[in-house]
Amino acid sequence: MRDFLKRLPKAELHLHIEGSLEPELMFALARRNGVELPYDSVEAVRAAYDFQDLSSFLELYYQGMSVLKRSEDFHDLAMDYFRRAHAEGVVHVEMHFDPQAHLARGIELEVVMEGLSLAQREAERELGMSTALIMAFLRDRPADEAMRVLESAAPYWEMLDAVGLDSAERGHPPSKFVEVFQRAKMLGIPRVAHAGEEGPPEYIREALDLLDVCRIDHGVRCLEDPALVTRLRDEGVVLTVCPLSNVRLKVVERIEDHPLPQLLEAGLRITLNSDDPAYFGGGMLDNFMACHDAFGWSKETFVQLAGTAIESAFMSDKRRLELH
Ligand code: HPA
Ligand code: ZN
């Protein structure tokens, strides 16, 4: 089955590129940039990845990215991930990035965009992969800051496939970002949002009604609201589910308890994704394999899941035809 799942052409719709920073590269970049890390070995970094919830993860996630200083660091980060993903049979990657987390450290948007866009072109040329870029706003920071970031990104609007919403969910409902997302819509930029990972089903409704998103990132808590499940099914809303992430952040206790089978049973459009592969114990293939081991799904189920991702990806029709 591992061989089959590896060969299956997979599109990844939910990945934080800063969360793909493996400890080995973290140390190499720390050395290159003269950044002090609070760990003395790669093993010590991995040992620290024992999370209680989303917030305890985010603390280390924001600390880890302190080694990213120059555009070549962002380039190396993304290429490192694209190469690993390519080796696992991933043909298309949509990467979230967090400009505010970098701006807060004095790293300009231009530095981030230059590095990531160079890596995107290189992945296409050298690996035959397609990629997309999702600029995410940090929901635990003020909405007017997000608006300023969106405006200051004017030179790069054309390069953005979507805007997103991430970081600590509880207490930061989508409604806080209505104006920002309205502005993005006016600019013709598609929208996605994390909702229903730790937050209640109401946040999923808000993301749909107030932010007009075309996909929900995570969304697993929709099952607490049967009317919402019916709506998601009727409207064909895609959920970008991240099984290993949900285990590591204790959204579910064990992979066997994950509601993926119920979500599929309910007729929802589901995709499998890695979220922050360097922190959550594996990339796309590991997430697919974990589902295979836990749920015993057939090849047809995995073909369906991979197909849904390609159908709902930000890619040209030409590329979609190539992959389908
Ligand atoms: N959830 C919310 N925000 C994030 C995550 C996540 O899993 N990873 C990086 N930012
Ligand atoms: Zn995420």
mmCIF file of N, CA, C and O and ligand atoms in Angstrom, residues 14 16 166 194 197 217-218 242 275-276, ligand 2:
data_model
loop_
_atom_site.group_PDB
_atom_site.id
_atom_site.type_symbol
_atom_site.label_atom_id
_atom_site.label_comp_id
_atom_site.label_asym_id
_atom_site.label_seq_id
_atom_site.Cartn_x
_atom_site.Cartn_y
_atom_site.Cartn_z
ATOM 1 N N HIS A 14 -2.840 22.265 2.260
ATOM 2 C CA HIS A 14 -2.744 22.879 3.598
ATOM 3 C C HIS A 14 -1.375 22.579 4.194
ATOM 4 O O HIS A 14 -1.160 21.526 4.790
ATOM 5 N N HIS A 16 1.968 24.901 6.053
ATOM 6 C CA HIS A 16 2.607 26.164 6.437
ATOM 7 C C HIS A 16 4.086 25.992 6.129
ATOM 8 O O HIS A 16 4.727 25.126 6.730
ATOM 9 N N ASP A 166 -4.748 32.105 9.987
ATOM 10 C CA ASP A 166 -4.236 31.027 10.838
ATOM 11 C C ASP A 166 -3.831 31.559 12.207
ATOM 12 O O ASP A 166 -4.220 32.645 12.591
ATOM 13 N N HIS A 194 -8.555 28.926 8.318
ATOM 14 C CA HIS A 194 -8.608 27.877 9.328
ATOM 15 C C HIS A 194 -9.863 28.116 10.161
ATOM 16 O O HIS A 194 -10.118 29.243 10.594
ATOM 17 N N GLU A 197 -10.808 23.947 13.993
ATOM 18 C CA GLU A 197 -9.709 23.067 14.439
ATOM 19 C C GLU A 197 -9.850 22.976 15.962
ATOM 20 O O GLU A 197 -10.235 21.956 16.497
ATOM 21 N N ASP A 217 -9.910 25.273 6.184
ATOM 22 C CA ASP A 217 -8.745 24.536 6.653
ATOM 23 C C ASP A 217 -9.081 23.902 8.005
ATOM 24 O O ASP A 217 -9.548 24.592 8.920
ATOM 25 N N HIS A 218 -8.881 22.598 8.089
ATOM 26 C CA HIS A 218 -9.297 21.739 9.217
ATOM 27 C C HIS A 218 -10.811 21.496 9.151
ATOM 28 O O HIS A 218 -11.240 20.620 8.442
ATOM 29 N N CYS A 242 -5.951 17.581 8.379
ATOM 30 C CA CYS A 242 -4.546 17.269 8.674
ATOM 31 C C CYS A 242 -4.493 16.267 9.833
ATOM 32 O O CYS A 242 -4.409 16.672 11.006
ATOM 33 N N ASP A 275 -0.011 20.044 7.106
ATOM 34 C CA ASP A 275 -0.047 21.204 8.014
ATOM 35 C C ASP A 275 1.362 21.727 8.314
ATOM 36 O O ASP A 275 1.811 22.694 7.706
ATOM 37 N N ASP A 276 2.043 21.136 9.293
ATOM 38 C CA ASP A 276 3.409 21.533 9.678
ATOM 39 C C ASP A 276 4.249 20.268 9.806
ATOM 40 O O ASP A 276 4.516 19.790 10.919
HETATM 41 ZN ZN ZN B 2 -2.756 24.940 9.341
#
